[in-house]
Coordinates of C-alpha atoms in Angstrom, one line a residue:
Chain G
M1 CA 62.2 75.1 66.2
R2 CA 63.3 71.5 66.2
I3 CA 66.5 71.5 68.2
A4 CA 68.9 68.7 68.8
F5 CA 70.8 69.4 72.0
V6 CA 74.0 67.5 72.8
G7 CA 75.4 67.7 76.3
T8 CA 73.0 67.6 79.3
G9 CA 75.4 68.6 82.0
I10 CA 74.8 71.4 84.5
M11 CA 74.9 74.1 81.9
G12 CA 73.1 72.1 79.1
A13 CA 70.3 70.8 81.2
S14 CA 69.3 74.4 82.4
M15 CA 69.6 75.7 78.8
I16 CA 67.3 72.9 77.5
M17 CA 64.7 73.7 80.2
N18 CA 64.7 77.3 79.0
L19 CA 64.4 76.3 75.3
M20 CA 61.4 74.1 76.1
K21 CA 59.8 76.9 78.1
A22 CA 60.2 79.1 75.0
G23 CA 58.2 76.5 73.0
H24 CA 61.0 74.7 71.1
S25 CA 60.9 70.9 70.6
L26 CA 64.0 69.2 71.8
T27 CA 65.8 65.9 71.1
V28 CA 68.7 65.3 73.4
Y29 CA 71.8 63.1 73.6
N30 CA 74.6 62.8 76.2
R31 CA 77.5 60.4 76.7
T32 CA 76.2 59.6 80.2
K33 CA 72.4 58.9 79.7
S34 CA 71.5 59.4 83.4
K35 CA 72.4 63.0 83.2
A36 CA 69.6 63.6 80.8
D37 CA 66.9 62.1 83.1
G38 CA 65.8 65.5 84.4
V39 CA 65.2 67.1 81.0
V40 CA 63.6 63.9 79.6
A41 CA 61.2 63.9 82.5
A42 CA 60.4 67.5 81.6
G43 CA 59.6 66.7 78.0
A44 CA 62.8 66.4 75.9
V45 CA 63.1 63.3 73.7
W46 CA 66.0 61.1 74.4
K47 CA 67.9 59.5 71.5
D48 CA 70.2 56.6 71.8
S49 CA 72.8 57.9 69.4
L50 CA 74.2 61.2 68.2
A51 CA 73.2 60.4 64.6
E52 CA 69.6 59.7 65.7
C53 CA 69.5 62.9 67.8
V54 CA 70.5 65.3 65.0
R55 CA 68.9 63.6 62.0
E56 CA 65.7 65.7 61.8
A57 CA 67.0 68.9 63.5
E58 CA 66.7 72.4 62.2
A59 CA 69.4 73.4 64.7
V60 CA 72.0 71.4 66.6
I61 CA 73.4 72.9 69.9
T62 CA 76.4 71.4 71.7
I63 CA 77.9 72.3 75.0
I64 CA 80.1 69.5 76.2
G65 CA 83.3 70.1 78.1
F66 CA 86.6 69.8 76.4
P67 CA 87.8 70.5 72.8
K68 CA 88.6 66.9 72.1
D69 CA 85.1 65.9 72.9
V70 CA 83.8 68.6 70.6
E71 CA 86.1 67.3 67.9
E72 CA 84.8 63.8 68.2
V73 CA 81.1 64.9 68.4
Y74 CA 81.4 66.9 65.2
F75 CA 84.0 65.0 63.1
G76 CA 83.5 61.4 64.3
P77 CA 81.9 58.9 61.8
E78 CA 78.8 58.9 63.9
G79 CA 79.0 62.6 64.4
I80 CA 77.0 65.7 63.8
L81 CA 78.6 66.8 60.5
A82 CA 78.0 63.3 59.0
H83 CA 74.3 63.1 60.1
A84 CA 72.8 66.6 60.4
P85 CA 70.3 67.3 57.6
E86 CA 71.1 69.8 54.9
G87 CA 70.4 73.4 55.9
A88 CA 70.7 72.7 59.6
I89 CA 72.5 75.3 61.7
L90 CA 75.1 73.8 64.1
V91 CA 75.9 75.9 67.2
D92 CA 78.8 74.9 69.4
M93 CA 78.4 76.7 72.8
T94 CA 81.3 74.9 74.4
T95 CA 84.3 77.2 75.1
T96 CA 86.8 75.8 72.8
S97 CA 89.5 76.9 70.4
P98 CA 88.8 79.5 67.6
R99 CA 90.7 77.2 65.3
L100 CA 88.4 74.3 66.0
A101 CA 85.4 76.6 65.5
K102 CA 86.8 77.6 62.0
R103 CA 87.3 73.9 61.1
I104 CA 83.7 73.1 62.0
F105 CA 82.5 76.1 60.1
E106 CA 84.4 75.1 57.0
E107 CA 83.5 71.5 57.1
A108 CA 79.9 72.4 57.7
A109 CA 79.9 74.7 54.6
R110 CA 81.3 71.9 52.5
R111 CA 78.3 69.7 53.5
G112 CA 75.6 72.4 53.0
L113 CA 75.3 73.2 56.7
Q114 CA 75.8 76.4 58.7
A115 CA 77.8 76.7 61.8
L116 CA 78.1 79.2 64.7
D117 CA 80.5 79.3 67.6
A118 CA 78.6 80.7 70.5
P119 CA 80.3 80.3 73.9
V120 CA 78.7 81.6 77.0
S121 CA 79.5 83.3 80.2
G122 CA 77.4 83.6 83.3
G123 CA 77.8 80.1 84.8
D124 CA 75.2 77.7 86.1
Q125 CA 73.2 80.6 87.6
G126 CA 73.0 82.4 84.3
A127 CA 72.1 79.1 82.5
R128 CA 69.3 78.5 85.1
E129 CA 67.9 82.0 85.0
G130 CA 68.3 82.4 81.2
T131 CA 70.6 85.3 81.7
L132 CA 73.7 84.0 80.0
S133 CA 76.0 86.2 78.0
I134 CA 76.4 84.7 74.5
M135 CA 79.1 85.7 72.1
A136 CA 78.7 84.4 68.6
G137 CA 80.8 84.0 65.5
G138 CA 79.9 82.7 62.1
S139 CA 77.7 84.1 59.3
K140 CA 75.4 86.9 60.3
E141 CA 72.6 85.2 58.4
A142 CA 72.8 82.1 60.6
Y143 CA 73.1 84.3 63.7
D144 CA 69.9 86.1 62.8
K145 CA 68.1 82.9 62.4
M146 CA 69.3 81.6 65.8
L147 CA 68.8 84.9 67.7
P148 CA 65.3 84.0 69.1
V149 CA 66.8 80.7 70.3
F150 CA 69.7 82.5 72.0
Q151 CA 67.3 84.9 73.6
A152 CA 65.6 82.0 75.3
M153 CA 68.9 81.1 77.0
G154 CA 70.6 84.5 77.5
S155 CA 70.1 88.1 78.2
R156 CA 73.2 89.6 76.5
I157 CA 73.6 88.3 73.0
N158 CA 76.4 89.6 70.8
Y159 CA 77.4 88.9 67.2
M160 CA 81.1 89.3 67.1
G161 CA 82.1 88.5 63.5
P162 CA 83.1 85.6 61.3
A163 CA 83.7 82.0 62.4
G164 CA 85.9 81.8 65.5
S165 CA 85.0 85.3 66.7
G166 CA 82.7 84.1 69.5
Q167 CA 85.5 81.9 70.8
H168 CA 88.0 84.7 70.5
T169 CA 85.8 87.0 72.5
K170 CA 85.4 84.4 75.2
M171 CA 89.2 84.1 75.2
A172 CA 89.5 87.8 75.7
N173 CA 87.0 87.5 78.6
Q174 CA 89.1 84.8 80.3
I175 CA 92.4 86.7 79.7
A176 CA 90.9 89.7 81.5
I177 CA 89.7 87.5 84.3
A178 CA 93.2 86.0 84.7
G179 CA 94.6 89.5 85.3
A180 CA 91.8 90.6 87.6
I181 CA 91.7 87.5 89.8
S182 CA 95.4 87.3 90.2
G183 CA 95.5 91.0 91.2
V184 CA 92.9 90.3 93.9
C185 CA 94.9 87.3 95.2
E186 CA 98.1 89.3 95.4
A187 CA 96.3 92.2 97.1
L188 CA 94.8 89.9 99.7
T189 CA 98.1 88.0 100.2
Y190 CA 99.9 91.3 100.7
S191 CA 97.2 92.6 103.1
R192 CA 97.2 89.4 105.2
K193 CA 101.0 89.6 105.6
A194 CA 100.6 93.3 106.6
G195 CA 98.2 92.3 109.3
L196 CA 95.2 94.1 107.9
D197 CA 91.6 93.0 108.4
L198 CA 90.9 91.4 105.0
E199 CA 87.1 92.1 105.0
G200 CA 87.9 95.7 105.9
V201 CA 90.3 95.9 102.9
L202 CA 87.7 94.5 100.5
A203 CA 85.1 96.9 101.8
C204 CA 87.6 99.8 101.5
I205 CA 89.0 99.1 98.0
G206 CA 86.1 97.2 96.4
A207 CA 84.2 100.3 95.3
G208 CA 86.9 102.4 93.6
A209 CA 89.5 102.0 90.8
A210 CA 90.6 98.6 92.1
S211 CA 87.1 97.1 92.0
S212 CA 86.2 94.2 89.8
W213 CA 83.6 91.5 89.5
Q214 CA 86.3 89.1 90.6
M215 CA 87.1 91.2 93.7
N216 CA 83.5 91.7 94.7
N217 CA 82.3 88.2 94.1
L218 CA 85.3 86.0 94.7
G219 CA 87.3 88.2 97.2
P220 CA 84.9 87.4 100.1
K221 CA 85.2 83.7 99.3
M222 CA 89.0 83.9 99.4
V223 CA 88.8 85.6 102.7
Q224 CA 86.4 83.0 104.1
G225 CA 88.4 80.1 102.8
D226 CA 85.4 79.0 100.7
D227 CA 86.9 77.0 97.8
R228 CA 83.6 75.6 96.5
P229 CA 83.1 76.0 92.8
G230 CA 81.2 78.5 90.9
F231 CA 83.6 78.0 88.0
L232 CA 85.9 75.0 88.2
I233 CA 89.7 75.4 88.1
K234 CA 89.9 72.6 85.5
H235 CA 87.6 74.5 83.2
M236 CA 89.5 77.8 83.7
L237 CA 92.8 76.0 83.1
K238 CA 91.4 74.5 79.8
D239 CA 90.3 78.0 78.7
L240 CA 93.7 79.6 79.6
K241 CA 95.5 76.9 77.8
I242 CA 93.5 77.6 74.6
A243 CA 94.1 81.3 74.9
L244 CA 97.8 80.7 75.4
E245 CA 98.1 78.4 72.5
E246 CA 96.2 80.8 70.3
A247 CA 98.4 83.7 71.4
E248 CA 101.6 81.6 70.8
A249 CA 100.4 80.7 67.3
E250 CA 100.1 84.4 66.7
N251 CA 103.5 85.2 68.2
L252 CA 101.8 87.2 70.9
D253 CA 103.5 87.5 74.2
L254 CA 100.9 87.7 77.0
P255 CA 103.0 87.3 80.2
V256 CA 100.3 87.7 82.8
L257 CA 98.1 85.1 81.0
A258 CA 101.1 82.8 80.9
L259 CA 101.8 83.4 84.6
V260 CA 98.3 82.7 85.7
E261 CA 98.0 79.7 83.5
G262 CA 101.1 78.3 85.3
M263 CA 99.5 79.0 88.7
Y264 CA 96.4 77.0 87.8
E265 CA 98.7 74.2 86.6
T266 CA 100.4 74.2 89.9
L267 CA 97.1 74.1 91.8
T268 CA 95.9 71.3 89.5
G269 CA 99.1 69.4 90.4
Q270 CA 98.0 69.8 94.1
G271 CA 94.7 68.2 93.3
R272 CA 92.6 71.4 93.4
Q273 CA 91.1 71.0 89.9
E274 CA 87.5 70.5 91.2
E275 CA 87.7 73.7 93.3
G276 CA 86.5 77.1 92.3
T277 CA 88.8 79.5 90.5
Q278 CA 89.0 81.6 93.7
A279 CA 91.2 78.8 95.2
L280 CA 94.0 80.6 93.3
I281 CA 94.6 82.4 96.6
H282 CA 96.2 79.1 97.8
Y283 CA 98.9 79.5 95.3
F284 CA 100.3 82.3 97.4
E285 CA 100.4 80.5 100.7
Chain A
M1 CA 90.2 123.7 113.1
R2 CA 93.5 125.5 112.4
I3 CA 95.0 123.4 109.6
A4 CA 98.5 123.7 108.0
F5 CA 98.4 122.2 104.6
V6 CA 101.6 121.4 102.8
G7 CA 101.4 120.6 99.1
T8 CA 99.2 122.6 96.8
G9 CA 99.4 120.5 93.7
I10 CA 96.3 119.3 91.8
M11 CA 95.1 117.1 94.6
G12 CA 96.1 119.4 97.5
A13 CA 94.6 122.5 96.0
S14 CA 91.2 120.9 95.6
M15 CA 91.3 119.4 99.1
I16 CA 92.2 122.8 100.6
M17 CA 89.2 124.4 98.9
N18 CA 86.9 121.8 100.4
L19 CA 88.4 122.3 103.8
M20 CA 87.8 126.0 103.7
K21 CA 84.3 125.4 102.5
A22 CA 83.8 123.3 105.6
G23 CA 84.9 126.3 107.8
H24 CA 88.5 125.3 108.6
S25 CA 91.2 128.0 108.6
L26 CA 94.2 127.2 106.5
T27 CA 97.8 128.1 106.3
V28 CA 99.6 126.7 103.3
Y29 CA 103.1 126.1 102.1
N30 CA 104.4 124.6 98.8
R31 CA 107.9 124.2 97.3
T32 CA 106.7 126.1 94.2
K33 CA 104.9 129.2 95.5
S34 CA 102.9 129.9 92.3
K35 CA 101.0 126.7 92.7
A36 CA 99.4 128.1 95.8
D37 CA 98.0 131.2 94.1
G38 CA 94.6 129.8 93.6
V39 CA 94.0 128.7 97.2
V40 CA 95.5 131.9 98.5
A41 CA 93.2 134.0 96.4
A42 CA 90.4 131.9 97.9
G43 CA 91.4 132.7 101.5
A44 CA 94.2 130.4 102.5
V45 CA 97.1 132.1 104.3
W46 CA 100.5 131.7 102.5
K47 CA 103.6 131.1 104.7
D48 CA 107.1 131.6 103.5
S49 CA 108.5 128.5 105.3
L50 CA 107.4 125.1 106.4
A51 CA 108.2 126.0 110.0
E52 CA 106.1 129.2 109.8
C53 CA 103.3 127.3 108.2
V54 CA 102.9 124.6 110.9
R55 CA 103.9 126.6 114.0
E56 CA 100.3 127.2 115.3
A57 CA 98.5 124.4 113.7
E58 CA 96.2 121.9 115.4
A59 CA 96.5 119.6 112.4
V60 CA 99.1 119.4 109.7
I61 CA 98.2 117.7 106.4
T62 CA 100.7 116.8 103.7
I63 CA 100.2 115.5 100.2
I64 CA 103.4 115.9 98.2
G65 CA 104.5 113.5 95.5
F66 CA 107.4 111.2 96.3
P67 CA 108.6 109.5 99.5
K68 CA 111.9 111.3 99.6
D69 CA 110.0 114.7 99.6
V70 CA 107.9 113.4 102.4
E71 CA 111.0 112.4 104.4
E72 CA 112.5 115.8 103.9
V73 CA 109.3 117.7 104.8
Y74 CA 108.9 115.7 108.0
F75 CA 112.5 115.0 109.2
G76 CA 114.4 118.0 107.8
P77 CA 115.8 120.6 110.2
E78 CA 113.2 123.1 109.0
G79 CA 110.6 120.3 108.9
I80 CA 107.3 119.5 110.4
L81 CA 108.4 117.3 113.3
A82 CA 110.8 120.0 114.5
H83 CA 108.3 122.8 114.4
A84 CA 104.7 121.5 114.9
P85 CA 103.4 122.5 118.3
E86 CA 102.8 119.9 121.0
G87 CA 99.5 118.0 120.6
A88 CA 99.3 118.6 116.9
I89 CA 98.1 115.8 114.7
L90 CA 100.2 115.2 111.6
V91 CA 98.4 113.5 108.6
D92 CA 100.4 112.4 105.6
M93 CA 98.0 111.8 102.7
T94 CA 100.7 111.2 100.2
T95 CA 100.9 107.6 99.0
T96 CA 104.2 106.5 100.5
S97 CA 105.8 103.5 102.2
P98 CA 104.2 101.9 105.3
R99 CA 107.7 101.9 106.7
L100 CA 108.0 105.6 106.4
A101 CA 104.6 106.1 107.9
K102 CA 105.7 104.1 110.9
R103 CA 108.9 106.1 111.3
I104 CA 106.9 109.4 111.2
F105 CA 104.5 107.9 113.8
E106 CA 107.2 106.9 116.1
E107 CA 109.2 110.1 115.9
A108 CA 106.0 112.1 116.3
A109 CA 105.2 110.2 119.5
R110 CA 108.7 110.9 120.9
R111 CA 107.9 114.6 120.4
G112 CA 104.4 114.7 121.9
L113 CA 102.7 114.7 118.5
Q114 CA 100.3 112.3 116.9
A115 CA 100.5 111.0 113.4
L116 CA 98.2 109.4 110.9
D117 CA 98.9 107.9 107.4
A118 CA 95.9 108.5 105.3
P119 CA 96.5 108.1 101.6
V120 CA 93.6 108.6 99.2
S121 CA 92.2 107.2 96.0
G122 CA 89.7 108.8 93.7
G123 CA 92.1 111.1 91.7
D124 CA 91.7 114.7 90.9
Q125 CA 88.0 114.3 90.3
G126 CA 87.5 112.8 93.8
A127 CA 89.6 115.6 95.3
R128 CA 87.5 118.3 93.5
E129 CA 84.2 116.8 94.4
G130 CA 85.1 115.9 97.9
T131 CA 84.5 112.2 97.2
L132 CA 87.9 110.8 97.9
S133 CA 88.3 107.4 99.5
I134 CA 90.6 107.9 102.5
M135 CA 92.3 104.9 104.2
A136 CA 93.8 105.8 107.5
G137 CA 96.3 104.2 109.9
G138 CA 97.6 105.3 113.3
S139 CA 95.9 105.7 116.7
K140 CA 92.1 105.4 116.7
E141 CA 92.0 108.5 119.0
A142 CA 93.8 110.7 116.5
Y143 CA 91.6 109.3 113.7
D144 CA 88.4 110.1 115.5
K145 CA 89.6 113.7 116.0
M146 CA 90.4 114.0 112.3
L147 CA 87.3 112.3 111.0
P148 CA 85.3 115.6 110.5
V149 CA 88.3 117.0 108.6
F150 CA 88.5 113.8 106.4
Q151 CA 84.7 114.1 105.8
A152 CA 85.2 117.5 104.2
M153 CA 87.5 115.9 101.6
G154 CA 86.2 112.4 101.1
S155 CA 83.0 110.3 101.0
R156 CA 84.5 106.9 102.0
I157 CA 86.6 107.1 105.0
N158 CA 88.1 104.0 106.6
Y159 CA 90.1 103.4 109.7
M160 CA 92.4 100.5 108.8
G161 CA 94.5 99.9 112.0
P162 CA 97.8 101.0 113.5
A163 CA 100.4 103.2 111.9
G164 CA 101.2 102.1 108.3
S165 CA 97.8 100.4 107.8
G166 CA 96.5 103.2 105.6
Q167 CA 99.5 102.9 103.3
H168 CA 99.3 99.1 103.4
T169 CA 95.7 99.3 102.3
K170 CA 96.6 101.7 99.5
M171 CA 99.3 99.3 98.4
A172 CA 96.7 96.5 98.3
N173 CA 94.6 98.8 96.1
Q174 CA 97.4 99.4 93.7
I175 CA 98.4 95.7 93.5
A176 CA 94.8 94.8 92.6
I177 CA 94.8 97.5 90.0
A178 CA 98.1 96.1 88.5
G179 CA 96.4 92.8 87.9
A180 CA 93.2 94.2 86.6
I181 CA 94.7 96.7 84.1
S182 CA 97.2 94.2 82.8
G183 CA 94.4 91.8 82.2
V184 CA 92.5 94.4 80.2
C185 CA 95.6 95.2 78.1
E186 CA 96.3 91.6 77.3
A187 CA 92.6 90.9 76.5
L188 CA 92.5 93.9 74.1
T189 CA 95.9 93.0 72.6
Y190 CA 94.6 89.4 72.0
S191 CA 91.3 90.8 70.5
R192 CA 93.1 93.2 68.2
K193 CA 95.3 90.4 66.8
A194 CA 92.2 88.2 66.4
G195 CA 90.6 90.9 64.3
L196 CA 87.7 91.6 66.6
D197 CA 86.0 95.0 67.0
L198 CA 87.5 96.2 70.2
E199 CA 84.6 98.4 71.3
G200 CA 82.3 95.5 70.6
V201 CA 84.5 93.3 72.8
L202 CA 84.4 95.8 75.7
A203 CA 80.7 96.1 75.4
C204 CA 80.3 92.3 75.4
I205 CA 82.6 91.4 78.3
G206 CA 82.4 94.6 80.3
A207 CA 79.3 93.7 82.2
G208 CA 80.1 90.1 83.4
A209 CA 82.8 88.2 85.3
A210 CA 85.6 90.0 83.4
S211 CA 84.4 93.5 84.3
S212 CA 86.4 95.9 86.4
W213 CA 86.7 99.6 87.0
Q214 CA 89.9 99.5 84.9
M215 CA 88.1 97.8 82.0
N216 CA 85.1 100.1 82.0
N217 CA 87.0 103.4 82.6
L218 CA 90.3 102.8 80.9
G219 CA 89.5 100.2 78.3
P220 CA 87.7 102.7 76.0
K221 CA 90.7 105.1 76.3
M222 CA 93.1 102.2 75.3
V223 CA 90.9 101.5 72.3
Q224 CA 90.7 105.1 71.3
G225 CA 94.5 105.6 71.8
D226 CA 93.8 108.3 74.4
D227 CA 97.0 108.3 76.6
R228 CA 96.1 111.5 78.5
P229 CA 96.4 111.1 82.2
G230 CA 93.9 110.5 84.8
F231 CA 96.6 108.9 86.9
L232 CA 100.2 109.4 85.8
I233 CA 102.4 106.4 85.0
K234 CA 105.2 108.0 87.1
H235 CA 103.0 107.9 90.1
M236 CA 101.8 104.4 89.5
L237 CA 105.3 103.2 89.1
K238 CA 106.3 104.9 92.4
D239 CA 103.4 103.1 94.1
L240 CA 104.2 99.7 92.5
K241 CA 107.9 100.1 93.5
I242 CA 106.9 100.7 97.1
A243 CA 104.6 97.7 97.1
L244 CA 107.3 95.5 95.6
E245 CA 109.9 96.6 98.1
E246 CA 107.5 96.1 100.9
A247 CA 106.6 92.6 99.6
E248 CA 110.3 91.7 99.2
A249 CA 111.1 92.9 102.7
E250 CA 108.4 90.4 103.9
N251 CA 109.7 87.6 101.6
L252 CA 106.5 87.7 99.7
D253 CA 106.5 86.6 96.0
L254 CA 104.0 88.6 94.1
P255 CA 104.8 87.8 90.4
V256 CA 102.0 89.7 88.7
L257 CA 102.9 92.8 90.6
A258 CA 106.6 92.4 89.7
L259 CA 105.7 91.8 86.1
V260 CA 103.5 94.9 85.8
E261 CA 106.0 97.1 87.7
G262 CA 108.6 96.0 85.1
M263 CA 106.2 96.9 82.3
Y264 CA 105.8 100.4 83.7
E265 CA 109.6 100.7 84.0
T266 CA 109.9 99.8 80.3
L267 CA 107.3 102.5 79.4
T268 CA 109.1 105.0 81.5
G269 CA 112.2 104.1 79.6
Q270 CA 110.3 105.0 76.5
G271 CA 109.4 108.5 77.9
R272 CA 105.8 107.7 78.7
Q273 CA 106.0 108.6 82.4
E274 CA 103.6 111.6 82.0
E275 CA 101.0 109.6 80.3
G276 CA 98.0 107.9 82.0
T277 CA 98.3 104.4 83.3
Q278 CA 96.1 103.1 80.4
A279 CA 99.1 103.7 78.2
L280 CA 100.2 100.3 79.5
I281 CA 98.5 98.9 76.3
H282 CA 101.5 100.2 74.4
Y283 CA 103.8 97.8 76.2
F284 CA 102.1 95.0 74.1
E285 CA 102.6 96.7 70.7

């Protein structure tokens, strides 16, 4: 397939490599050109503007950081909606708001384009290994056409329903994580105060009813004081803010989500936004 | 070993059966005699009083519900501390407060007895199958003597440190669970409001970074509206209250724990105390 790929950051670059490996032909664009050097050296075709990049694409894939960037890239005068050719399928894989996903879907439909929201989880490792989890919303027809493309990037691909459903599912994922990771932090903080051996505690409780991916993967980093990112606090905070806004718009009171969002705000105020989400443990010090 | 076992409820009865299978000889006592019928039929020797039950024991094991019951059974004039023979090892396997565990340990020492706190996790199924997780505090010497007995009841046995450390570890377990289960509830509540298929959401997010024992075991029950207990709300609330009191005594602010404890209080006020912990989902309705 002729794919235009916008966003060649850590995630995007790995996903592009896997798409090329699967035989797709790629044009690429990124705000900072140098970040595309690797994929261009590997055979992707650089384009000097977004309009150029998408002009002949059968599918356009974006993965680009923050909702306001997504808005600009889709709705700007030089943007994707204005320049993608009729019939193209637009796939935003950024984690962004379900509302924005619906706006893109509707504007795309008005212009004879199709759109999917398809955020991912699995991080840089999943992107590199082609084992991302991809949760998609939009028309089932567009999803079916894109499935082989998704399969080149991910190993667990789920169609979740109409436009916005992919983003909603990702929000559910982040909300569950907020509860799990804060529980691990509080359990370890309690254990430290009680004078317990923290690695012993994780070994003891990490296989039963208290176990979680967060405990087993990030608990040891918390104990070792390793704040290096897998997943950045600034990205987690963005996601939790979206989830909270979405919940508030629906008059839904999610107090644990609100609490954990506030904790990450506090840590961001302390300059920890480039650390990994496990640095939440420092909130309790 | 000659073991006196006090508390023949769902957990206790199964643990007694496994101890007898391993060749130990058991005397038993319970507040409600009829609840001991099963184990007595299987060969345990009923005693009409606590004092009688423990008088010739090498080890005394208790698992009996609430901290005030534990207090009475140990410190009452007809209780274990007054009547256990010198050298006996007293093992409280009830989930109770670390403070109470230390008091029992100290009073036992004054009387020439040894004491361990050794709460369990793994529920009625773990008790039946002899696969409980047992987290023990007290002297290492007493622990080593009891290890073969623990091995008859559990499959993951951990020595956690001095008196109270078993209870502290169990508290850490419950604190982590509070975060994880509330995250699952909020994620499902959000998903329902967003119109997503909830089983689809669990299938999608239940294998990655959001996954937890709570999500994978209790999430489906929440979705199906199955409130039947595995673990009772009244017992969870007891545990969370102990954890919270312990944290407050240490000037430790654990806001997620406090929030979830309050949720279970609310559900208890609604008469849900005999339902399973997964009924937390109703808090959000």
